[in-house]
């Protein structure tokens, strides 16, 4: 039975848990807009999830594979889309992500697909499909999302160039020469989102792996508070740094994905234990910048080493922020990129603790062992089988099995240098929080990175970035596009960075900026 326009609008509002007074904008291409606009089209009857998922898979096979952005495509995505359409027909959608095409990253387990780790050698050692989802993929499915498959990445998510020994160099969709890096390691996720193959995608970040590719492809990316998103079922990196989060074209869509995947789970021993109430990120305040006090961190804005265009685009972003009603002042917090590691070391020394080290081999070894344990196979055998390719990247690990065997059974929650790191992090965050309080600052802003995408084969500019600072401190950070340069390439993103636990606040500030500036421009390959 057909429903009236007013009833349909009411149903759409209920889906996003907000009252809607008018329809969202109508797009000719349903994959080009926001999740809210896509869902409005479904409720109006403009398109179905099945039709859009078919289009997304076609685009992934054509555009995505041409850009080397795709790792594996799901065989069940169309069935999942049909199921979502049936729920819509029954007025029983599970929430705003129901029927929404999304991706995960190559290092994520996904039921029915092999976990390639974006590595040729590993994919030959473990060619079989896994039979369970990582916790984040499971949570996306529980929200009704249509998981299209997995995106290409740097081998084992180790580097930041988008280079996979399995699928090749991921290409930047804005670059007509085919030589510029899209960044990494979450390269395929960024490219798939930028080109309109999916609305959002999962990525991982332990030193910039979400924020580098969103800067180089001009989209939105988030590194949430450390521990907000449990990481079970994903090939591990550095357990005390690794932070998983969303990539999207719009902050509002990134918030919806984070809302679905966040929350405690005992399977990740470093995940936060604070309960997570789903639905709180469904509505972001578009006027959050009004009267907000933002601190521009000079130590993270290396003007002398940046190009004139990069400086101009960032300063235009700051002007947009001020025009939206925010108060922006220079901010010199107690802990910055410049002194962060010294503060960690000094804190440990004052406690009589071991030197803090988030790159200890034992936690990564134990995390890899626990990754295989969830498959209910012989985890020791699988770690031994995969040690050579994995260790060739995570080279702090021992090369020989007897040495590795001793490490894998040491729980990462009890590693002494890592615990010293965690205690130093808490002390450093307390100093940063005091700086926030003393200066009445809501959040920090600074360039996500001080330069645009270099060529994939070149050395990157020798300019220090604040990327690692965010991981060491465990801070939530949302990176938002600031615009294109004269060459048609994304010039840079601006980061909104808060204290741990302020994820909703920094998302609202970033959303408010994006609504005021609207600097995302789709790449030519998306049209």
Short mmCIF file of C-alpha atoms in Angstrom, two decimals:
data_model
loop_
_atom_site.label_atom_id
_atom_site.label_comp_id
_atom_site.label_asym_id
_atom_site.label_seq_id
_atom_site.Cartn_x
_atom_site.Cartn_y
_atom_site.Cartn_z
CA UNK A 1 0.00 0.00 0.00
CA UNK A 2 1.40 3.41 -1.02
CA UNK A 3 1.93 6.00 1.67
CA UNK A 4 1.46 9.74 1.37
CA UNK A 5 4.32 12.21 0.92
CA UNK A 6 3.81 13.47 4.47
CA UNK A 7 3.89 9.93 5.86
CA UNK A 8 7.02 9.18 3.87
CA UNK A 9 8.74 12.29 5.25
CA UNK A 10 7.73 11.26 8.77
CA UNK A 11 9.18 7.79 8.17
CA UNK A 12 12.44 9.27 6.94
CA UNK A 13 12.62 11.49 10.02
CA UNK A 14 12.04 8.51 12.28
CA UNK A 15 14.86 6.66 10.52
CA UNK A 16 17.33 9.40 11.48
CA UNK A 17 15.65 10.03 14.85
CA UNK A 18 15.06 13.70 13.93
CA UNK A 19 12.00 15.66 12.74
CA UNK A 20 12.28 16.59 9.04
CA UNK A 21 10.34 19.54 7.67
CA UNK A 22 11.42 19.13 4.05
CA UNK A 23 12.87 16.51 1.75
CA UNK A 24 16.65 16.29 1.36
CA UNK A 25 18.01 17.24 -2.05
CA UNK A 26 17.31 14.89 -4.94
CA UNK A 27 20.35 13.63 -6.88
CA UNK A 28 20.39 12.08 -10.35
CA UNK A 29 23.12 9.72 -9.10
CA UNK A 30 22.02 8.20 -5.79
CA UNK A 31 25.64 7.43 -4.88
CA UNK A 32 26.67 11.09 -5.26
CA UNK A 33 24.85 12.51 -2.27
CA UNK A 34 24.71 11.87 1.45
CA UNK A 35 23.25 8.87 3.22
CA UNK A 36 20.24 10.99 4.21
CA UNK A 37 19.65 11.95 0.57
CA UNK A 38 20.01 8.33 -0.52
CA UNK A 39 17.51 7.15 2.07
CA UNK A 40 15.11 9.93 1.07
CA UNK A 41 15.22 8.64 -2.50
CA UNK A 42 14.41 5.12 -1.30
CA UNK A 43 11.47 6.33 0.77
CA UNK A 44 10.20 8.43 -2.18
CA UNK A 45 10.51 5.42 -4.47
CA UNK A 46 13.18 7.00 -6.69
CA UNK A 47 15.41 3.92 -6.40
CA UNK A 48 15.88 0.73 -4.41
CA UNK A 49 18.84 -0.52 -2.43
CA UNK A 50 19.14 -3.35 -4.95
CA UNK A 51 19.39 -0.96 -7.89
CA UNK A 52 21.96 1.22 -6.16
CA UNK A 53 24.01 -1.75 -4.93
CA UNK A 54 24.07 -3.11 -8.48
CA UNK A 55 25.34 0.26 -9.69
CA UNK A 56 27.93 0.38 -6.90
CA UNK A 57 29.25 -3.09 -7.77
CA UNK A 58 29.39 -2.18 -11.46
CA UNK A 59 31.32 0.97 -10.59
CA UNK A 60 33.64 -1.02 -8.31
CA UNK A 61 34.35 -3.47 -11.13
CA UNK A 62 35.00 -0.71 -13.65
CA UNK A 63 36.32 2.41 -11.92
CA UNK A 64 37.47 0.77 -8.70
CA UNK A 65 39.52 -1.96 -10.32
CA UNK A 66 40.95 0.45 -12.90
CA UNK A 67 42.25 2.53 -9.98
CA UNK A 68 43.50 -0.64 -8.20
CA UNK A 69 41.25 0.29 -5.25
CA UNK A 70 39.44 -3.05 -4.85
CA UNK A 71 40.68 -6.08 -2.93
CA UNK A 72 37.63 -8.39 -2.96
CA UNK A 73 33.93 -7.97 -3.81
CA UNK A 74 31.17 -9.63 -1.83
CA UNK A 75 29.01 -12.37 -3.32
CA UNK A 76 26.15 -11.58 -0.93
CA UNK A 77 25.82 -7.81 -1.37
CA UNK A 78 22.85 -8.04 -3.73
CA UNK A 79 21.00 -10.40 -1.39
CA UNK A 80 21.71 -8.03 1.49
CA UNK A 81 20.28 -5.16 -0.55
CA UNK A 82 17.14 -7.17 -1.35
CA UNK A 83 16.70 -7.88 2.35
CA UNK A 84 16.95 -4.17 3.12
CA UNK A 85 14.35 -3.35 0.47
CA UNK A 86 12.05 -5.91 2.06
CA UNK A 87 12.52 -4.25 5.45
CA UNK A 88 11.72 -0.86 3.91
CA UNK A 89 8.54 -2.32 2.44
CA UNK A 90 7.57 -3.51 5.94
CA UNK A 91 8.50 -0.09 7.43
CA UNK A 92 11.09 -1.93 9.51
CA UNK A 93 14.45 -0.43 8.57
CA UNK A 94 17.01 -0.89 11.34
CA UNK A 95 18.39 2.62 11.18
CA UNK A 96 20.02 5.16 8.86
CA UNK A 97 22.66 2.70 7.57
CA UNK A 98 20.13 0.10 6.47
CA UNK A 99 20.67 -0.61 2.77
CA UNK A 100 23.67 1.73 2.51
CA UNK A 101 26.62 0.49 0.37
CA UNK A 102 29.89 0.56 2.36
CA UNK A 103 33.34 -1.06 2.28
CA UNK A 104 35.83 -2.50 4.74
CA UNK A 105 39.62 -2.67 4.29
CA UNK A 106 41.70 -5.61 3.07
CA UNK A 107 42.93 -6.51 6.56
CA UNK A 108 39.36 -7.03 7.88
CA UNK A 109 37.79 -10.48 8.14
CA UNK A 110 34.58 -10.75 6.14
CA UNK A 111 32.49 -13.90 6.05
CA UNK A 112 32.78 -15.58 2.66
CA UNK A 113 35.96 -13.81 1.52
CA UNK A 114 39.65 -14.52 2.12
CA UNK A 115 41.58 -12.01 4.23
CA UNK A 116 44.40 -11.11 1.87
CA UNK A 117 46.09 -8.43 4.03
CA UNK A 118 46.76 -6.78 0.63
CA UNK A 119 49.86 -8.99 0.47
CA UNK A 120 50.56 -11.41 -2.39
CA UNK A 121 52.52 -13.93 -0.29
CA UNK A 122 49.94 -13.95 2.54
CA UNK A 123 47.05 -14.36 0.08
CA UNK A 124 48.70 -17.54 -1.24
CA UNK A 125 49.35 -18.87 2.28
CA UNK A 126 45.74 -18.23 3.36
CA UNK A 127 43.58 -18.47 0.22
CA UNK A 128 40.50 -19.86 1.94
CA UNK A 129 37.47 -17.71 2.70
CA UNK A 130 37.00 -16.95 6.40
CA UNK A 131 33.72 -17.90 8.03
CA UNK A 132 33.08 -15.00 10.33
CA UNK A 133 33.06 -11.21 10.24
CA UNK A 134 35.33 -8.87 12.13
CA UNK A 135 33.42 -7.13 14.89
CA UNK A 136 33.17 -3.89 12.89
CA UNK A 137 31.84 -5.64 9.79
CA UNK A 138 29.38 -7.56 11.98
CA UNK A 139 28.19 -4.31 13.52
CA UNK A 140 27.74 -2.71 10.10
CA UNK A 141 25.68 -5.69 8.99
CA UNK A 142 23.63 -5.54 12.19
CA UNK A 143 22.82 -1.93 11.29
CA UNK A 144 21.58 -3.17 7.89
CA UNK A 145 24.49 -1.84 5.82
CA UNK A 146 25.30 -3.52 2.51
CA UNK A 147 29.00 -4.40 2.68
CA UNK A 148 30.23 -4.38 -0.91
CA UNK A 149 33.53 -6.05 -0.13
CA UNK A 150 37.03 -4.98 0.80
CA UNK A 151 39.35 -2.28 -0.45
CA UNK A 152 43.02 -2.39 -1.39
CA UNK A 153 45.65 -1.12 1.04
CA UNK A 154 49.37 -1.13 1.66
CA UNK A 155 50.64 -4.59 2.61
CA UNK A 156 49.53 -5.36 6.17
CA UNK A 157 48.49 -1.67 6.48
CA UNK A 158 52.13 -0.87 7.16
CA UNK A 159 53.03 2.00 4.80
CA UNK A 160 51.25 5.17 3.70
CA UNK A 161 51.58 5.10 -0.08
CA UNK A 162 48.73 2.85 -1.22
CA UNK A 163 51.09 0.22 -2.61
CA UNK A 164 49.97 -3.41 -2.46
CA UNK A 165 52.03 -6.38 -3.62
CA UNK A 166 48.71 -8.08 -4.43
CA UNK A 167 46.69 -5.48 -6.34
CA UNK A 168 49.36 -2.92 -7.28
CA UNK A 169 49.64 0.81 -6.73
CA UNK A 170 46.30 2.42 -5.91
CA UNK A 171 45.85 5.45 -8.17
CA UNK A 172 44.70 8.90 -7.12
CA UNK A 173 41.44 9.64 -8.96
CA UNK A 174 42.20 13.37 -9.17
CA UNK A 175 45.55 12.90 -10.88
CA UNK A 176 45.45 12.98 -14.67
CA UNK A 177 49.08 11.81 -14.88
CA UNK A 178 48.49 8.61 -12.91
CA UNK A 179 51.61 9.26 -10.84
CA UNK A 180 50.42 10.87 -7.59
CA UNK A 181 49.87 8.76 -4.50
CA UNK A 182 46.39 8.55 -2.95
CA UNK A 183 48.11 8.02 0.41
CA UNK A 184 47.65 5.01 2.63
CA UNK A 185 47.40 2.63 4.09
CA UNK A 186 43.59 2.99 3.75
CA UNK A 187 44.06 3.96 0.11
CA UNK A 188 41.34 1.86 -1.51
CA UNK A 189 38.80 2.95 1.09
CA UNK A 190 39.54 6.61 0.38
CA UNK A 191 39.44 6.21 -3.40
CA UNK A 192 36.23 4.15 -3.32
CA UNK A 193 34.53 6.84 -1.26
CA UNK A 194 35.88 9.77 -3.31
CA UNK A 195 34.72 8.23 -6.59
CA UNK A 196 31.22 7.48 -5.33
CA UNK A 197 31.45 3.70 -5.30
CA UNK A 198 30.33 3.66 -1.66
CA UNK A 199 29.06 6.20 0.84
CA UNK A 200 31.60 5.29 3.49
CA UNK A 201 34.32 2.80 4.31
CA UNK A 202 36.29 1.45 7.24
CA UNK A 203 39.94 2.26 7.71
CA UNK A 204 42.66 1.81 10.31
CA UNK A 205 45.12 4.38 11.62
CA UNK A 206 48.21 3.91 13.77
CA UNK A 207 50.28 6.74 12.33
CA UNK A 208 48.06 8.44 9.75
CA UNK A 209 46.65 5.57 7.68
CA UNK A 210 43.17 7.14 7.57
CA UNK A 211 44.20 10.78 7.59
CA UNK A 212 46.90 10.59 4.89
CA UNK A 213 44.60 9.22 2.16
CA UNK A 214 41.69 11.51 3.06
CA UNK A 215 44.07 14.48 2.75
CA UNK A 216 45.40 13.30 -0.61
CA UNK A 217 41.93 12.46 -2.01
CA UNK A 218 40.07 15.40 -0.48
CA UNK A 219 37.46 13.54 1.59
CA UNK A 220 36.54 13.21 5.28
CA UNK A 221 38.28 10.80 7.61
CA UNK A 222 38.31 10.20 11.34
CA UNK A 223 40.68 8.76 13.87
CA UNK A 224 38.41 8.33 16.91
CA UNK A 225 39.47 8.26 20.55
CA UNK A 226 41.84 5.34 21.10
CA UNK A 227 39.85 2.30 22.21
CA UNK A 228 36.43 3.59 21.12
CA UNK A 229 36.19 1.01 18.32
CA UNK A 230 37.17 -2.60 19.18
CA UNK A 231 39.44 -4.21 16.60
CA UNK A 232 38.73 -7.94 16.85
CA UNK A 233 38.88 -9.84 13.56
CA UNK A 234 41.33 -7.47 11.88
CA UNK A 235 44.97 -8.32 11.14
CA UNK A 236 46.80 -6.32 13.83
CA UNK A 237 49.39 -3.59 13.62
CA UNK A 238 50.54 -1.81 16.82
CA UNK A 239 47.97 -2.58 19.54
CA UNK A 240 48.66 0.55 21.63
CA UNK A 241 48.33 2.90 18.63
CA UNK A 242 45.97 1.22 16.17
CA UNK A 243 42.66 3.09 15.92
CA UNK A 244 39.84 2.22 13.54
CA UNK A 245 37.40 4.71 12.07
CA UNK A 246 35.29 5.87 9.13
CA UNK A 247 36.06 7.52 5.80
CA UNK A 248 33.27 9.32 3.94
CA UNK A 249 32.61 12.32 1.70
CA UNK A 250 30.57 13.97 4.43
CA UNK A 251 31.14 14.34 8.16
CA UNK A 252 27.51 13.40 8.85
CA UNK A 253 27.98 10.08 7.03
CA UNK A 254 31.24 9.38 8.86
CA UNK A 255 29.39 9.98 12.13
CA UNK A 256 26.68 7.47 11.19
CA UNK A 257 29.27 4.79 10.47
CA UNK A 258 31.17 5.50 13.69
CA UNK A 259 27.91 5.32 15.62
CA UNK A 260 27.38 1.78 14.31
CA UNK A 261 30.87 0.40 15.02
CA UNK A 262 31.75 2.08 18.33
CA UNK A 263 31.29 0.59 21.77
CA UNK A 264 32.99 -1.82 24.15
CA UNK A 265 33.69 -5.48 23.56
CA UNK A 266 35.69 -7.76 25.86
CA UNK A 267 37.45 -9.44 22.92
CA UNK A 268 39.69 -6.37 22.57
CA UNK A 269 41.61 -5.98 25.78
CA UNK A 270 42.44 -2.33 25.08
CA UNK A 271 38.94 -1.22 24.05
CA UNK A 272 37.20 1.32 26.24
CA UNK A 273 34.66 -0.10 28.68
CA UNK A 274 32.30 2.89 28.73
CA UNK A 275 28.87 1.90 27.36
CA UNK A 276 28.03 3.36 23.96
CA UNK A 277 24.50 4.59 23.29
CA UNK A 278 23.73 4.14 19.62
CA UNK A 279 21.93 6.91 17.80
CA UNK A 280 23.64 9.84 19.48
CA UNK A 281 25.56 10.74 16.31
CA UNK A 282 22.51 10.68 14.02
CA UNK A 283 22.13 14.44 14.26
CA UNK A 284 25.11 16.78 14.22
CA UNK A 285 24.61 20.45 15.01
CA UNK A 286 25.22 22.47 11.87
CA UNK A 287 25.77 25.57 14.03
CA UNK A 288 28.29 23.95 16.37
CA UNK A 289 30.96 26.50 15.36
CA UNK A 290 28.88 29.41 16.63
CA UNK A 291 30.71 30.76 19.71
CA UNK A 292 33.03 27.74 19.76
CA UNK A 293 36.58 28.49 20.88
CA UNK A 294 39.21 26.83 18.72
CA UNK A 295 42.94 26.83 19.27
CA UNK A 296 45.14 27.08 16.18
CA UNK A 297 48.31 25.17 17.10
CA UNK A 298 51.25 27.01 15.57
CA UNK A 299 53.60 24.09 16.28
CA UNK A 300 51.48 22.03 13.85
CA UNK A 301 51.31 24.71 11.14
CA UNK A 302 54.82 24.87 9.59
CA UNK A 303 54.24 27.92 7.38
CA UNK A 304 57.91 28.30 6.48
CA UNK A 305 57.96 24.85 4.87
CA UNK A 306 54.56 24.96 3.17
CA UNK A 307 53.76 26.15 -0.34
CA UNK A 308 51.95 29.45 -0.79
CA UNK A 309 48.91 27.57 -2.10
CA UNK A 310 48.79 25.22 0.90
CA UNK A 311 49.00 28.16 3.29
CA UNK A 312 46.33 30.09 1.38
CA UNK A 313 43.89 27.15 1.35
CA UNK A 314 44.37 26.50 5.07
CA UNK A 315 43.94 30.17 5.95
CA UNK A 316 40.78 30.26 3.84
CA UNK A 317 39.49 27.34 5.92
CA UNK A 318 40.21 29.30 9.10
CA UNK A 319 38.32 32.26 7.63
CA UNK A 320 35.36 29.98 6.87
CA UNK A 321 35.43 28.80 10.49
CA UNK A 322 35.42 32.36 11.81
CA UNK A 323 32.62 33.30 9.42
CA UNK A 324 30.57 30.47 10.92
CA UNK A 325 30.85 32.18 14.31
CA UNK A 326 33.85 30.50 15.93
CA UNK A 327 36.53 32.29 17.92
CA UNK A 328 39.98 31.20 16.74
CA UNK A 329 43.09 32.05 18.75
CA UNK A 330 46.68 30.90 18.57
CA UNK A 331 47.11 28.01 21.00
CA UNK A 332 50.33 26.70 22.53
CA UNK A 333 49.30 23.58 24.47
CA UNK A 334 51.64 21.92 26.94
CA UNK A 335 51.97 18.88 24.68
CA UNK A 336 52.55 19.20 20.93
CA UNK A 337 54.15 17.22 18.15
CA UNK A 338 57.46 18.83 19.02
CA UNK A 339 57.74 17.69 22.65
CA UNK A 340 55.31 14.78 22.87
CA UNK A 341 57.84 11.95 22.94
CA UNK A 342 60.09 13.77 25.37
CA UNK A 343 57.16 14.28 27.72
CA UNK A 344 56.32 10.58 27.51
CA UNK A 345 59.91 9.62 28.31
CA UNK A 346 60.27 12.14 31.13
CA UNK A 347 57.00 11.00 32.67
CA UNK A 348 58.19 7.38 32.71
CA UNK A 349 61.54 8.38 34.19
CA UNK A 350 59.84 10.35 36.96
CA UNK A 351 57.75 7.29 37.81
CA UNK A 352 60.79 5.02 37.80
CA UNK A 353 59.14 3.17 34.93
CA UNK A 354 60.63 1.46 31.89
CA UNK A 355 60.99 3.60 28.77
CA UNK A 356 57.56 3.81 27.11
CA UNK A 357 57.44 2.02 23.77
CA UNK A 358 54.31 1.39 21.67
CA UNK A 359 56.38 -0.57 19.14
CA UNK A 360 57.34 -3.48 21.37
CA UNK A 361 57.29 -6.82 19.50
CA UNK A 362 55.40 -8.84 22.13
CA UNK A 363 52.02 -7.02 21.90
CA UNK A 364 51.95 -7.29 18.10
CA UNK A 365 52.96 -10.97 18.28
CA UNK A 366 50.23 -11.68 20.82
CA UNK A 367 47.65 -9.73 18.81
CA UNK A 368 48.47 -11.77 15.70
CA UNK A 369 48.10 -15.00 17.69
CA UNK A 370 44.74 -13.84 19.06
CA UNK A 371 43.63 -12.89 15.55
CA UNK A 372 44.11 -16.49 14.46
CA UNK A 373 42.57 -17.90 17.64
CA UNK A 374 39.12 -16.59 16.68
CA UNK A 375 39.22 -18.75 13.54
CA UNK A 376 39.12 -21.89 15.70
CA UNK A 377 42.00 -23.44 13.77
CA UNK A 378 45.53 -24.14 14.92
CA UNK A 379 46.56 -20.56 15.77
CA UNK A 380 50.20 -21.45 16.50
CA UNK A 381 50.52 -23.19 13.14
CA UNK A 382 48.97 -20.20 11.33
CA UNK A 383 51.23 -17.66 13.03
CA UNK A 384 54.26 -19.75 12.13
CA UNK A 385 53.06 -20.11 8.54
CA UNK A 386 52.44 -16.38 8.14
CA UNK A 387 55.48 -15.14 10.06
CA UNK A 388 57.81 -14.56 7.10
CA UNK A 389 55.63 -12.13 5.10
CA UNK A 390 54.28 -10.44 8.23
CA UNK A 391 57.72 -10.01 9.80
CA UNK A 392 59.11 -8.56 6.59
CA UNK A 393 57.00 -5.49 7.40
CA UNK A 394 56.76 -5.63 11.21
CA UNK A 395 60.47 -6.20 11.48
CA UNK A 396 60.69 -5.69 15.26
CA UNK A 397 59.33 -9.22 15.44
CA UNK A 398 61.81 -12.10 15.56
CA UNK A 399 62.46 -13.94 12.31
CA UNK A 400 62.69 -17.36 13.90
CA UNK A 401 59.71 -19.34 15.14
CA UNK A 402 61.11 -20.39 18.54
CA UNK A 403 61.62 -16.74 19.51
CA UNK A 404 58.21 -15.76 18.12
CA UNK A 405 56.54 -18.67 19.90
CA UNK A 406 57.67 -17.27 23.24
CA UNK A 407 56.16 -13.86 22.47
CA UNK A 408 52.75 -14.85 21.16
CA UNK A 409 51.49 -16.12 24.53
CA UNK A 410 52.37 -12.93 26.43
CA UNK A 411 49.09 -10.94 26.77
CA UNK A 412 49.45 -7.50 25.24
CA UNK A 413 47.52 -6.02 28.16
CA UNK A 414 50.45 -6.98 30.44
CA UNK A 415 53.45 -5.88 28.35
CA UNK A 416 55.56 -3.71 30.67
CA UNK A 417 57.00 -1.13 28.19
CA UNK A 418 53.54 -0.80 26.62
CA UNK A 419 51.91 -0.25 30.00
CA UNK A 420 54.54 2.41 30.68
CA UNK A 421 53.50 4.00 27.38
CA UNK A 422 49.84 3.93 28.44
CA UNK A 423 50.66 5.58 31.78
CA UNK A 424 52.72 8.26 30.04
CA UNK A 425 49.85 8.83 27.62
CA UNK A 426 47.46 9.39 30.52
CA UNK A 427 49.87 11.88 32.10
CA UNK A 428 50.39 13.74 28.82
CA UNK A 429 46.64 13.90 28.15
CA UNK A 430 46.15 15.36 31.63
CA UNK A 431 48.64 18.13 30.75
CA UNK A 432 46.86 18.77 27.45
CA UNK A 433 43.49 18.87 29.22
CA UNK A 434 44.82 21.48 31.61
CA UNK A 435 45.92 23.58 28.62
CA UNK A 436 42.41 23.27 27.19
CA UNK A 437 40.90 24.36 30.52
CA UNK A 438 43.29 27.24 31.11
CA UNK A 439 42.71 28.64 27.60
CA UNK A 440 39.00 27.83 27.44
CA UNK A 441 39.53 25.84 24.23
CA UNK A 442 36.90 23.46 22.82
CA UNK A 443 39.17 21.86 20.21
CA UNK A 444 42.41 22.34 18.32
CA UNK A 445 42.69 23.00 14.59
CA UNK A 446 45.67 22.63 12.27
CA UNK A 447 46.50 21.27 8.79
CA UNK A 448 46.07 17.51 8.67
CA UNK A 449 49.30 17.46 6.68
CA UNK A 450 51.32 20.42 5.41
CA UNK A 451 51.58 19.29 1.79
CA UNK A 452 49.47 17.69 -0.98
CA UNK A 453 50.01 14.30 -2.61
CA UNK A 454 53.52 13.70 -3.96
CA UNK A 455 54.30 11.24 -6.73
CA UNK A 456 54.02 7.66 -5.53
CA UNK A 457 57.62 6.87 -6.54
CA UNK A 458 59.18 9.94 -4.92
CA UNK A 459 60.38 10.54 -1.41
CA UNK A 460 57.88 12.62 0.53
CA UNK A 461 58.74 16.16 1.63
CA UNK A 462 60.91 16.27 4.73
CA UNK A 463 58.31 18.18 6.75
CA UNK A 464 57.22 16.84 10.12
CA UNK A 465 53.47 16.29 10.50
CA UNK A 466 51.26 15.96 13.60
CA UNK A 467 49.92 12.58 12.47
CA UNK A 468 51.85 10.46 14.99
CA UNK A 469 51.05 12.94 17.75
CA UNK A 470 47.36 12.09 17.45
CA UNK A 471 48.03 8.36 17.77
CA UNK A 472 50.45 8.68 20.69
CA UNK A 473 47.97 10.87 22.57
CA UNK A 474 44.90 8.82 21.56
CA UNK A 475 42.99 11.94 20.49
CA UNK A 476 39.85 12.05 18.34
CA UNK A 477 40.54 13.85 15.06
CA UNK A 478 38.28 14.62 12.11
CA UNK A 479 39.96 15.65 8.87
CA UNK A 480 37.81 17.68 6.45
CA UNK A 481 38.65 18.80 2.88
CA UNK A 482 39.66 22.43 2.36
CA UNK A 483 39.62 22.55 -1.42
CA UNK A 484 41.43 21.87 -4.69
CA UNK A 485 44.51 23.57 -6.09
CA UNK A 486 45.08 25.10 -9.47
CA UNK A 487 46.18 21.67 -10.74
CA UNK A 488 42.83 20.13 -9.79
CA UNK A 489 44.37 18.10 -6.95
CA UNK A 490 43.25 18.30 -3.31
CA UNK A 491 45.54 20.81 -1.59
CA UNK A 492 44.93 19.90 2.01
CA UNK A 493 42.51 19.12 4.82
CA UNK A 494 41.90 20.83 8.12
CA UNK A 495 41.82 18.74 11.29
CA UNK A 496 39.51 19.26 14.27
CA UNK A 497 41.12 17.61 17.29
CA UNK A 498 39.78 17.18 20.81
CA UNK A 499 40.52 15.47 24.09
CA UNK A 500 39.82 11.74 24.41
CA UNK A 501 36.09 11.14 24.66
CA UNK A 502 35.09 14.30 22.78
CA UNK A 503 34.35 12.47 19.51
CA UNK A 504 30.80 13.80 19.23
CA UNK A 505 32.00 17.35 19.79
CA UNK A 506 34.77 17.29 17.17
CA UNK A 507 32.40 15.64 14.68
CA UNK A 508 29.87 18.43 15.24
CA UNK A 509 32.53 21.12 14.78
CA UNK A 510 33.84 19.44 11.62
CA UNK A 511 30.29 19.05 10.28
CA UNK A 512 29.56 22.72 10.95
CA UNK A 513 32.70 23.69 9.03
CA UNK A 514 31.82 21.44 6.11
CA UNK A 515 28.30 22.87 5.91
CA UNK A 516 29.75 26.39 5.88
CA UNK A 517 32.54 25.71 3.37
CA UNK A 518 31.41 22.80 1.16
CA UNK A 519 34.89 22.24 -0.25
CA UNK A 520 34.52 18.62 -1.39
CA UNK A 521 34.71 18.34 -5.17
CA UNK A 522 34.30 14.87 -6.74
CA UNK A 523 37.15 13.67 -8.93
CA UNK A 524 36.76 13.51 -12.73
CA UNK A 525 36.58 9.71 -12.59
CA UNK A 526 33.35 9.96 -10.56
CA UNK A 527 31.42 11.67 -13.34
#
